Amino acid sequence: MNINGLKISSKLLLILIFTAIFFSVTFNSPANYSPVTRFCKILALGQDTTKPRTPRPKKTGRKDVPVVAKDTTRRDSLGIAMDSSRRDSLHRAGDTLDYAISKDTLAATIDYKASDSVVMNIPDKKITLYNKANTKYQDANLSAYQIEYDQTRNVVVASFIKDTAGNIIGLPKMVQADNTMSSDTIIYNIKTQKGITRHTYTVSGEMFVHAEKMKKITVDEYYASQGIFTTCNLDTPHFAFRTNKMKLINKKFAITGPVHPEFEGVPIPIYIPFGFFPLTQGRHSGLLPPQFTASDQAGIGLEGLGYYKVINDYLDFTLRTNIYSYGGWSVFFTPTYRKRYHYSGQLNFTLQNTRLLSDAGKDAYTTARTFNFNWSHTVDSKARPGTNFSANVNVASTKYNLYQLNNPTANYNNQLGSSISYSKTWDGKYNLTVSGNHSQNNLTRQINVNLPTIAFTAPTVYPFASKTAIGEPKWYEKFGVGLTTNISGGANFYDSAANFKKILDTFQWGAQNSIPIALALPLKGPIQVTPGVSFSNRLFSRKLFMKYNPDSNRVDTVGVQKGIFTGNDVSFSLSLSSAIFGTFQNFGKNSSLLGIRHVIRPTISISYKPDLAGSSYYNLTTPWDSSDASHTTRTQRISYYQGSTYGPFGEGTFGGISFGLDNHFEIKTRSKKDTSDAGIKKTTIIDGIGFTGSYNYLADSFKLSPISFYFRSTLFQNVNITGGATLDPYMSDSSGFDKNKYAWSGNKFSLGRISSGNLAISTSFKSKPKDEKLAQKEKDLQQDQIPLTMEEQQAQMNYIRQNPAQFADFNIPWSLNLAFALNFTNAEKPDYSGFATTITSSINWSGDFNLTEKWKVGMNGYYDVKYKQIQTLTLSISRDMHCWQMSINTTLVGYNHSFNITISPKSGILQDLKINRTKYFYNQ
C-alpha cells in the first residue's frame, strides 16, 4: 500500500491501527494524544487530525483578515468524520457529548509501571506487568510481582512467584481507602470494583482477618470463608477466633457463623452459634461484663456488672453494680454529658450497702449504708468570653471510704471537699464571682458548708490620671484606689446531728470591704518607693461569749448574741525595695565553673495601724499550771467574733517596720565536650532563701514578731526541696506561753525556739527509653487527647493505683520516685490550757524495673516516720505476652489486703475478654 508516497504493508498498517485504537480506548483522552496515536492517524488519514485546522484568509476589499471557521463536523474517537446517519445512531437524547463513548471505557485513567517489562497482547487486549508491578486506578493501588489486565473483561489478576529458595517475591497487596489487603492471588474487576482473593490477610481497625477465600462486593463489604480473626499482628497469631463463614463491613462490624477460639493453633472446645464484633470507632451501647472476686468478709462477688447506654452525641450513662454473697451490694450510676466547644461534665452517684462478717463477737455482721455523690463540670472559655461556670463536688458519708473494699488508697482519705463557682467579667474590668464550698473531716465527722460566697472586685481607679497620655506620667497620676467586697455565709455541724434546725442554728454570715490606696512613685536610683493606705470593714452576724468551766475543766460558750455587728481597720504604709547583684568569676581557666551570680532583694516597710478593734476583745481567765504558787490563773484577750466567717481584726496599735530579705543563686558552667557558646549553661541552685518579720515600736510588750524563714531549690534539675520554719524569739513558761523576755537575754545564749516548720523533698529518676521514636509517639498521642476534668483525672489515677501492673511501660527499663515530708507545729490547745506539738512525717516511694524484656516488677509504699511502720505496701508484676498482657497486683500491707491477677488482650475491642481472679481481706 502507498500512502502519501510511503510504501507500507497491509499487515503492518493493520497492526499500527489496532495499536492506536487500543491506546485511544484504554487511555481515553482525546485532547492529549500520544505521539504514537498521532502518527497512526497520519498514516490512516493522510493528515494530522489531532491538530486544529486554521482556515485560510478570506480576500476582501481590505487587507486579508483571517476568518475562524467553526468545524461543526462530528468525529469519532480517532477524529474521523461521521455521516449524519451514524451520528444519529450514536447520539443519545440530552447527551452533550460530541463523540461516541465505548462500552469498555473506564471512569479514569490507569497508571501502571514495572521494573522488569511490560508485555502487550494486542489481539487479546491484555497487558502484563512483571517484577515490582504497580497499578493505580482512582483510589485503588495494587502492587505485586505480576499483574495482568484484561481490557475486554476489565479484570486485573495479581500474583506472586517464588525464588529458588522457596521465598515469596511480590506478594499481591491492594490498598483502597482505609483498607489494606494482602493475598496470594487477587482477581479484581476495575469497573464493578468487585473481586475474589485467596489466602487473604487484611486489617479493619484493630482486627486482623485471615481467610482462605474472600469476596469483595463493595469498597467496604467482604464475605469470607474458612476465616480467622484476631488482634494479634503476627502471621501465625497467638490466639484467634475461627469460623467457616463471615461478613465484614470495614470499621463497622463483623458477623460470623458458629465460632470458637484457639490458642497457639490449638482449638478450644467452646462454641457459640454466631458472633458479632463491633469495629466502629467511638461510643457504643452494650453490656459491661463483671469480674469475679472473693473475700472472707464480703463473700463471693461479681464486680462491675452493668450497662453502658449512648443516648445521643451529647449524653451517655453507665450503670454498674457489685454484688456479694453475704448480702452486700453497690450501685454506681454515672451520666456523662458534653457539647463540644461549650461545656462538658460528669455525675456519679454511688449507693453502698455494706455487709461484712464481724470479728467483734457482738454481731454476726457489720452493716452500714453509705453514699457518695460526685459532679464535675467545666465550660470552654471560648463559648462565652467573660463568663465561666465550674463545679467539682465530692460529697459522701463519713464512712464511705472506710468500707471501700477494693481501693486501698481511699481508706486513708479522710478529707473531702467541693466547690461550685460562677464568674462574670464586664469590659475586662469588673469581676463578680459567686461560689459555694463544702469540706468534711471523716475522722471528726465534722462538716463545713459555705454558701453563698460572693466576691466583687473593681479595678484600680486613677482619678488624677490624664485622659490623653503624653510622655511620662506625673507622679500624682499613679495615685490609685481599688475596691474588693466579699460576702459569705455558712454552717458547721456534725453529720450525726445534722438536721435543718441544727443547720439554721449554726448558720452565720459575714461581709468584708477592702479599699486599697496606692501610689507608685518613680524610681529614684536603685530604690522603689511605694506609699499605701488600706481601709477594711467587716460585718459579723453574732457575738460569742466564752467562760472557763471548772467542773468540766474547759472553756465553754455561755452565750450567743445574734445581730449585725461591725468592725473597722485602717493602716498606712511606706515600702522601699531594691535589688543588689553580685558575681564571682575567678575560678581559673581550666575550671568548668565560670561564675556564681547572687541576687539580694531587701524590702523594708514602715507602717502604722491604730487600735480600732480593742472594744471587741474581753478578758478570759483560765487556770495556770505554774511553778509560782502566787500565780494560779492566766488572763487572755479573746474576741467576741472568734470563729466568725472572716475572723476578727487584730487588737492593739502597730507602729513599726516590717522587713524581709530574699536571696537567689545561680551558676554558669561550661561543657567539657563543647567549648563554643552553645556549651555554656546557666543553672539555678537556690530559687529563694530568706526571712521576714516585723517590729512594733508602739507595743507595750512582745514588740518583735516571730521570724519566718523559707527555702526553695531544685538541685540537679531533678531534686525539688522546699522548707520553712517559724522562729519564736521569746522565752516560754512550762505551759508553753511566751514570756516578755527575749531568748538571748538569759545566761544561755539562744536565738529562740522553732514553733513550726515543714520540709518536703521529692525527686524522680528514670532511664532513657529503649525506643525514642515510640516514646515520642506516645507523648504526642497524649497531647492530642481531649483534656480530662479533675474528677476524671482522679478516677483514672485511682484505677492506676489499684492496677499499676496494667500500665507498665516496658519501653522504660526502670524508674524511681521518692518523696519525704515533715511537718510540725506547736499550737494552743482548744481549752486554752497550754500548747501541744503535732508532728507528721512520711516517706513515699514508687518504682519499677524490667526483670527481663517481658517481665516488669513494681512497688509502691508509704512509711510513717513518726510511728516507725509501713502503712501501705503494694507490689505489681507485669508480663508482656505480645498481644496479651498479664498483671498481678497485691496489697501486702494496708487497711485492706488484696490479691488480683488479670490476663487480658491488649486490644481495646476485646478489653472485656479477660481472665480475672481477685481476693481481698478487710481489716475492721
Short mmCIF file of C-alpha atoms in Angstrom, two decimals, residues 534-906:
data_model
loop_
_atom_site.label_atom_id
_atom_site.label_comp_id
_atom_site.label_asym_id
_atom_site.label_seq_id
_atom_site.Cartn_x
_atom_site.Cartn_y
_atom_site.Cartn_z
CA SER A 534 -5.69 50.36 103.26
CA PHE A 535 -9.14 50.55 104.83
CA SER A 536 -11.16 47.44 105.72
CA ASN A 537 -14.63 46.97 107.10
CA ARG A 538 -16.23 43.72 108.28
CA LEU A 539 -19.78 42.75 109.23
CA PHE A 540 -20.47 39.99 111.75
CA SER A 541 -23.72 38.13 112.38
CA ARG A 542 -23.15 37.11 116.01
CA LYS A 543 -21.15 37.55 119.19
CA LEU A 544 -19.78 34.67 121.23
CA PHE A 545 -19.34 34.80 125.00
CA MET A 546 -16.94 32.21 126.42
CA LYS A 547 -16.07 31.32 130.01
CA TYR A 548 -13.94 28.75 131.77
CA ASN A 549 -15.96 25.93 133.40
CA PRO A 550 -14.07 24.50 136.42
CA ASP A 551 -16.40 21.48 136.61
CA SER A 552 -15.56 20.25 133.14
CA ASN A 553 -12.10 21.91 133.16
CA ARG A 554 -12.64 23.50 129.76
CA VAL A 555 -13.75 26.74 128.13
CA ASP A 556 -17.44 26.69 127.17
CA THR A 557 -19.61 29.01 125.11
CA VAL A 558 -22.04 30.55 127.58
CA GLY A 559 -23.96 32.83 125.24
CA VAL A 560 -24.60 33.78 121.63
CA GLN A 561 -25.94 37.16 120.60
CA LYS A 562 -27.21 37.40 117.03
CA GLY A 563 -27.44 40.64 115.07
CA ILE A 564 -25.38 42.84 112.80
CA PHE A 565 -22.06 43.99 114.20
CA THR A 566 -19.27 45.94 112.53
CA GLY A 567 -15.52 46.17 112.78
CA ASN A 568 -13.07 48.53 111.08
CA ASP A 569 -9.37 48.56 110.40
CA VAL A 570 -7.06 51.03 108.70
CA SER A 571 -3.33 51.02 108.05
CA PHE A 572 -0.75 53.34 106.49
CA SER A 573 2.47 52.09 104.92
CA LEU A 574 5.55 53.21 103.05
CA SER A 575 7.59 50.43 101.46
CA LEU A 576 11.07 50.51 99.97
CA SER A 577 12.51 47.73 97.82
CA SER A 578 15.63 47.20 95.78
CA ALA A 579 17.82 44.56 94.16
CA ILE A 580 21.57 44.06 94.60
CA PHE A 581 23.53 41.96 92.10
CA GLY A 582 26.89 40.35 92.65
CA THR A 583 29.05 37.91 90.67
CA PHE A 584 32.20 35.93 91.30
CA GLN A 585 34.14 34.62 88.29
CA ASN A 586 37.72 33.91 89.35
CA PHE A 587 37.72 30.11 89.10
CA GLY A 588 40.64 29.62 86.74
CA LYS A 589 40.91 28.99 83.04
CA ASN A 590 40.55 25.22 83.26
CA SER A 591 37.56 25.23 85.58
CA SER A 592 34.17 24.20 84.18
CA LEU A 593 32.58 26.63 86.66
CA LEU A 594 32.60 30.06 85.04
CA GLY A 595 30.79 32.11 87.66
CA ILE A 596 28.32 32.45 90.52
CA ARG A 597 25.58 35.06 90.42
CA HIS A 598 23.94 36.27 93.63
CA VAL A 599 20.83 38.48 93.74
CA ILE A 600 19.74 40.10 97.04
CA ARG A 601 16.29 41.67 97.27
CA PRO A 602 15.80 43.56 100.56
CA THR A 603 12.41 45.07 101.48
CA ILE A 604 11.57 47.47 104.32
CA SER A 605 8.11 48.78 105.08
CA ILE A 606 7.17 51.44 107.62
CA SER A 607 3.56 51.15 108.70
CA TYR A 608 1.10 52.43 111.27
CA LYS A 609 -2.19 50.86 112.34
CA PRO A 610 -4.39 52.37 115.07
CA ASP A 611 -6.26 50.15 117.50
CA LEU A 612 -9.83 50.19 116.17
CA ALA A 613 -10.71 46.66 117.31
CA GLY A 614 -9.89 46.91 121.02
CA SER A 615 -13.56 47.18 122.04
CA SER A 616 -14.34 43.77 120.51
CA TYR A 617 -11.97 41.95 122.91
CA TYR A 618 -12.54 40.84 126.51
CA ASN A 619 -10.62 39.02 129.25
CA LEU A 620 -10.81 35.22 129.60
CA THR A 621 -9.39 33.77 132.82
CA THR A 622 -8.13 30.17 132.79
CA PRO A 623 -6.06 28.11 135.29
CA TRP A 624 -2.32 28.39 135.01
CA ASP A 625 -0.11 25.43 135.74
CA SER A 626 2.91 27.34 137.02
CA SER A 627 5.68 26.66 139.48
CA ASP A 628 4.93 30.06 141.01
CA ALA A 629 2.21 29.47 143.60
CA SER A 630 1.24 33.15 143.64
CA HIS A 631 0.06 32.90 140.01
CA THR A 632 -2.72 30.34 139.69
CA THR A 633 -4.69 31.88 136.86
CA ARG A 634 -3.94 33.35 133.44
CA THR A 635 -5.83 36.12 131.67
CA GLN A 636 -6.06 36.10 127.88
CA ARG A 637 -7.67 38.53 125.46
CA ILE A 638 -10.42 36.87 123.39
CA SER A 639 -12.51 38.44 120.61
CA TYR A 640 -16.31 38.31 120.54
CA TYR A 641 -16.02 37.46 116.84
CA GLN A 642 -13.71 34.48 117.21
CA GLY A 643 -14.75 31.75 114.80
CA SER A 644 -16.62 34.18 112.55
CA THR A 645 -16.67 33.99 108.77
CA TYR A 646 -13.76 36.35 108.14
CA GLY A 647 -12.33 36.41 111.67
CA PRO A 648 -11.72 39.40 113.94
CA PHE A 649 -9.27 42.24 113.36
CA GLY A 650 -6.13 42.17 115.41
CA GLU A 651 -6.07 44.05 118.70
CA GLY A 652 -3.53 46.74 119.53
CA THR A 653 -1.75 49.60 117.87
CA PHE A 654 1.05 48.87 115.45
CA GLY A 655 3.68 51.42 114.61
CA GLY A 656 6.92 49.99 113.35
CA ILE A 657 8.70 48.36 110.49
CA SER A 658 8.32 45.14 108.51
CA PHE A 659 11.42 43.71 106.91
CA GLY A 660 12.41 40.92 104.59
CA LEU A 661 15.42 39.62 102.73
CA ASP A 662 15.39 37.27 99.72
CA ASN A 663 18.42 35.64 98.07
CA HIS A 664 18.77 33.97 94.68
CA PHE A 665 21.80 31.97 93.48
CA GLU A 666 22.66 30.64 90.05
CA ILE A 667 25.84 29.32 88.43
CA LYS A 668 27.27 29.35 84.92
CA THR A 669 29.11 26.26 83.71
CA ARG A 670 30.95 25.26 80.55
CA SER A 671 30.64 21.84 78.95
CA LYS A 672 33.89 19.88 78.72
CA LYS A 673 32.84 18.48 75.34
CA ASP A 674 31.52 21.67 73.73
CA THR A 675 33.79 24.72 74.00
CA SER A 676 31.54 27.01 71.95
CA ASP A 677 28.94 29.40 73.35
CA ALA A 678 26.35 26.67 72.96
CA GLY A 679 28.17 24.70 75.67
CA ILE A 680 27.66 27.42 78.29
CA LYS A 681 24.76 26.71 80.61
CA LYS A 682 23.07 28.64 83.41
CA THR A 683 21.66 26.66 86.33
CA THR A 684 19.68 27.91 89.32
CA ILE A 685 20.86 26.24 92.51
CA ILE A 686 18.75 28.18 95.04
CA ASP A 687 15.46 29.69 93.86
CA GLY A 688 14.95 31.59 97.07
CA ILE A 689 16.17 31.70 100.65
CA GLY A 690 15.29 34.41 103.12
CA PHE A 691 13.26 35.58 106.07
CA THR A 692 10.50 38.06 107.00
CA GLY A 693 9.47 39.72 110.25
CA SER A 694 8.29 42.95 111.89
CA TYR A 695 8.98 45.14 114.90
CA ASN A 696 6.21 47.13 116.65
CA TYR A 697 7.61 50.24 118.37
CA LEU A 698 4.24 51.18 119.91
CA ALA A 699 3.50 47.82 121.57
CA ASP A 700 3.95 47.60 125.34
CA SER A 701 5.22 44.00 125.09
CA PHE A 702 6.25 41.40 122.51
CA LYS A 703 7.45 44.07 120.09
CA LEU A 704 9.37 41.67 117.86
CA SER A 705 7.23 39.30 115.82
CA PRO A 706 8.16 35.67 115.14
CA ILE A 707 10.64 35.38 112.27
CA SER A 708 9.61 33.28 109.26
CA PHE A 709 12.31 31.52 107.23
CA TYR A 710 11.86 29.84 103.86
CA PHE A 711 13.94 27.92 101.35
CA ARG A 712 13.28 26.79 97.76
CA SER A 713 15.64 24.93 95.48
CA THR A 714 15.83 22.49 92.58
CA LEU A 715 19.11 20.59 92.73
CA PHE A 716 20.50 18.95 89.59
CA GLN A 717 17.24 19.90 87.85
CA ASN A 718 15.64 16.87 89.44
CA VAL A 719 15.54 17.21 93.24
CA ASN A 720 12.86 19.61 94.49
CA ILE A 721 13.34 20.95 98.02
CA THR A 722 11.03 23.33 99.86
CA GLY A 723 11.19 24.19 103.52
CA GLY A 724 10.12 26.72 106.06
CA ALA A 725 10.27 27.43 109.78
CA THR A 726 8.96 29.96 112.28
CA LEU A 727 11.34 31.17 114.98
CA ASP A 728 9.81 32.41 118.23
CA PRO A 729 12.34 34.88 119.76
CA TYR A 730 10.84 34.78 123.28
CA MET A 731 11.23 32.60 126.32
CA SER A 732 8.28 30.42 127.35
CA ASP A 733 6.91 29.06 130.60
CA SER A 734 6.19 25.45 131.48
CA SER A 735 2.81 25.57 129.70
CA GLY A 736 4.31 26.92 126.50
CA PHE A 737 3.10 30.52 126.79
CA ASP A 738 5.57 33.23 125.77
CA LYS A 739 7.24 35.47 128.33
CA ASN A 740 8.07 39.07 127.54
CA LYS A 741 11.78 38.24 127.50
CA TYR A 742 13.99 37.61 124.53
CA ALA A 743 15.51 34.17 124.29
CA TRP A 744 19.06 35.60 124.17
CA SER A 745 18.61 37.77 127.28
CA GLY A 746 19.30 34.92 129.74
CA ASN A 747 22.54 33.39 130.88
CA LYS A 748 22.47 30.92 128.00
CA PHE A 749 22.51 32.42 124.54
CA SER A 750 19.67 31.26 122.29
CA LEU A 751 18.04 32.67 119.17
CA GLY A 752 14.68 31.27 120.23
CA ARG A 753 12.64 28.16 119.63
CA ILE A 754 11.18 26.77 116.43
CA SER A 755 7.40 26.83 116.87
CA SER A 756 6.53 25.32 113.47
CA GLY A 757 8.28 24.03 110.39
CA ASN A 758 7.96 22.00 107.24
CA LEU A 759 10.27 20.23 104.84
CA ALA A 760 9.45 18.50 101.55
CA ILE A 761 11.92 16.70 99.28
CA SER A 762 10.87 14.92 96.11
CA THR A 763 12.71 13.52 93.14
CA SER A 764 12.21 11.12 90.27
CA PHE A 765 14.65 9.15 88.19
CA LYS A 766 14.10 7.04 85.13
CA SER A 767 16.20 5.53 82.40
CA LYS A 768 16.16 6.61 78.79
CA PRO A 769 13.56 4.93 76.57
CA LYS A 770 14.76 1.96 74.61
CA ASP A 771 12.89 3.30 71.59
CA GLU A 772 12.99 7.11 71.40
CA LYS A 773 10.57 7.28 68.47
CA LEU A 774 7.99 5.14 70.28
CA ALA A 775 8.26 7.32 73.40
CA GLN A 776 7.78 10.49 71.33
CA LYS A 777 4.80 8.94 69.54
CA GLU A 778 3.12 8.08 72.85
CA LYS A 779 3.82 11.58 74.12
CA ASP A 780 2.23 13.12 71.02
CA LEU A 781 -0.83 10.90 71.40
CA GLN A 782 -1.30 12.06 74.98
CA GLN A 783 -1.10 15.70 73.91
CA ASP A 784 -3.72 15.17 71.19
CA GLN A 785 -6.25 13.73 73.63
CA ILE A 786 -9.12 15.81 74.99
CA PRO A 787 -8.16 17.16 78.44
CA LEU A 788 -9.81 15.34 81.33
CA THR A 789 -11.71 17.03 84.11
CA MET A 790 -10.33 16.92 87.64
CA GLU A 791 -12.85 14.24 88.60
CA GLU A 792 -11.95 12.13 85.56
CA GLN A 793 -8.25 12.53 86.32
CA GLN A 794 -8.83 11.46 89.91
CA ALA A 795 -10.85 8.42 88.82
CA GLN A 796 -8.14 7.50 86.33
CA MET A 797 -5.39 7.87 88.94
CA ASN A 798 -7.35 5.73 91.41
CA TYR A 799 -7.65 2.97 88.82
CA ILE A 800 -3.94 3.17 88.01
CA ARG A 801 -3.07 2.96 91.72
CA GLN A 802 -5.27 -0.10 92.10
CA ASN A 803 -3.92 -1.78 88.95
CA PRO A 804 -0.38 -0.49 88.35
CA ALA A 805 0.68 -3.65 86.55
CA GLN A 806 -1.78 -2.99 83.72
CA PHE A 807 0.01 0.28 82.90
CA ALA A 808 3.57 -1.00 82.79
CA ASP A 809 5.79 0.73 80.25
CA PHE A 810 8.37 -1.77 79.04
CA ASN A 811 9.99 0.95 76.93
CA ILE A 812 11.35 2.47 80.17
CA PRO A 813 13.73 -0.11 81.72
CA TRP A 814 13.49 1.37 85.22
CA SER A 815 12.03 4.31 87.16
CA LEU A 816 12.08 5.51 90.77
CA ASN A 817 10.07 8.21 92.58
CA LEU A 818 10.89 9.31 96.13
CA ALA A 819 9.20 11.85 98.39
CA PHE A 820 9.82 12.87 102.00
CA ALA A 821 7.56 15.19 104.01
CA LEU A 822 7.94 16.58 107.54
CA ASN A 823 5.51 18.94 109.28
CA PHE A 824 5.37 20.03 112.88
CA THR A 825 3.56 22.78 114.72
CA ASN A 826 3.25 23.97 118.31
CA ALA A 827 -0.31 25.29 118.66
CA GLU A 828 -2.51 26.30 121.55
CA LYS A 829 -4.88 23.66 122.83
CA PRO A 830 -8.63 24.10 122.27
CA ASP A 831 -9.20 24.54 126.03
CA TYR A 832 -6.54 27.30 126.23
CA SER A 833 -4.66 25.33 128.90
CA GLY A 834 -1.37 25.31 127.04
CA PHE A 835 0.36 24.28 123.85
CA ALA A 836 0.75 20.92 122.14
CA THR A 837 3.17 19.88 119.40
CA THR A 838 1.89 17.89 116.44
CA ILE A 839 4.39 16.09 114.20
CA THR A 840 3.73 14.24 110.95
CA SER A 841 6.43 12.70 108.81
CA SER A 842 6.29 10.23 105.95
CA ILE A 843 8.27 8.69 103.12
CA ASN A 844 6.58 7.74 99.86
CA TRP A 845 8.20 5.70 97.14
CA SER A 846 7.20 4.09 93.87
CA GLY A 847 9.21 2.47 91.14
CA ASP A 848 9.57 -0.40 88.74
CA PHE A 849 12.22 -2.17 86.70
CA ASN A 850 12.36 -4.66 83.85
CA LEU A 851 13.33 -8.04 85.23
CA THR A 852 13.63 -9.22 81.62
CA GLU A 853 12.41 -7.78 78.34
CA LYS A 854 8.98 -9.24 79.04
CA TRP A 855 8.77 -9.08 82.86
CA LYS A 856 8.44 -5.92 84.96
CA VAL A 857 8.23 -5.61 88.75
CA GLY A 858 6.90 -2.52 90.54
CA MET A 859 6.36 -1.41 94.12
CA ASN A 860 4.59 1.44 95.93
CA GLY A 861 4.84 2.19 99.62
CA TYR A 862 4.14 4.67 102.39
CA TYR A 863 6.23 4.75 105.57
CA ASP A 864 5.15 6.69 108.65
CA VAL A 865 8.32 8.03 110.25
CA LYS A 866 6.56 9.11 113.44
CA TYR A 867 5.16 5.65 114.21
CA LYS A 868 8.09 3.85 112.53
CA GLN A 869 5.98 1.49 110.48
CA ILE A 870 4.90 0.88 106.89
CA GLN A 871 1.30 1.96 106.42
CA THR A 872 0.77 0.71 102.85
CA LEU A 873 2.79 -1.52 100.56
CA THR A 874 1.65 -2.73 97.14
CA LEU A 875 3.50 -4.95 94.71
CA SER A 876 2.84 -5.35 90.98
CA ILE A 877 4.16 -7.82 88.40
CA SER A 878 3.58 -7.41 84.66
CA ARG A 879 4.20 -9.83 81.81
CA ASP A 880 4.19 -8.68 78.20
CA MET A 881 2.65 -11.51 76.15
CA HIS A 882 2.76 -9.66 72.81
CA CYS A 883 -0.96 -9.35 72.06
CA TRP A 884 -1.96 -10.23 75.64
CA GLN A 885 -0.78 -9.00 78.99
CA MET A 886 -0.74 -10.45 82.47
CA SER A 887 -0.84 -8.27 85.56
CA ILE A 888 -0.59 -9.23 89.22
CA ASN A 889 -1.40 -6.63 91.88
CA THR A 890 -1.25 -7.31 95.57
CA THR A 891 -1.58 -5.15 98.67
CA LEU A 892 0.74 -6.65 101.25
CA VAL A 893 0.37 -4.00 103.97
CA GLY A 894 -2.55 -1.66 104.48
CA TYR A 895 -6.05 -1.23 105.81
CA ASN A 896 -7.13 -3.89 103.32
CA HIS A 897 -5.09 -6.78 101.97
CA SER A 898 -5.85 -7.83 98.41
CA PHE A 899 -4.62 -10.02 95.58
CA ASN A 900 -5.55 -9.67 91.91
CA ILE A 901 -4.38 -11.43 88.75
CA THR A 902 -5.69 -10.49 85.31
CA ILE A 903 -4.88 -11.91 81.87
CA SER A 904 -6.44 -9.92 79.03
CA PRO A 905 -5.85 -8.87 75.42
CA LYS A 906 -4.21 -5.51 74.81
#
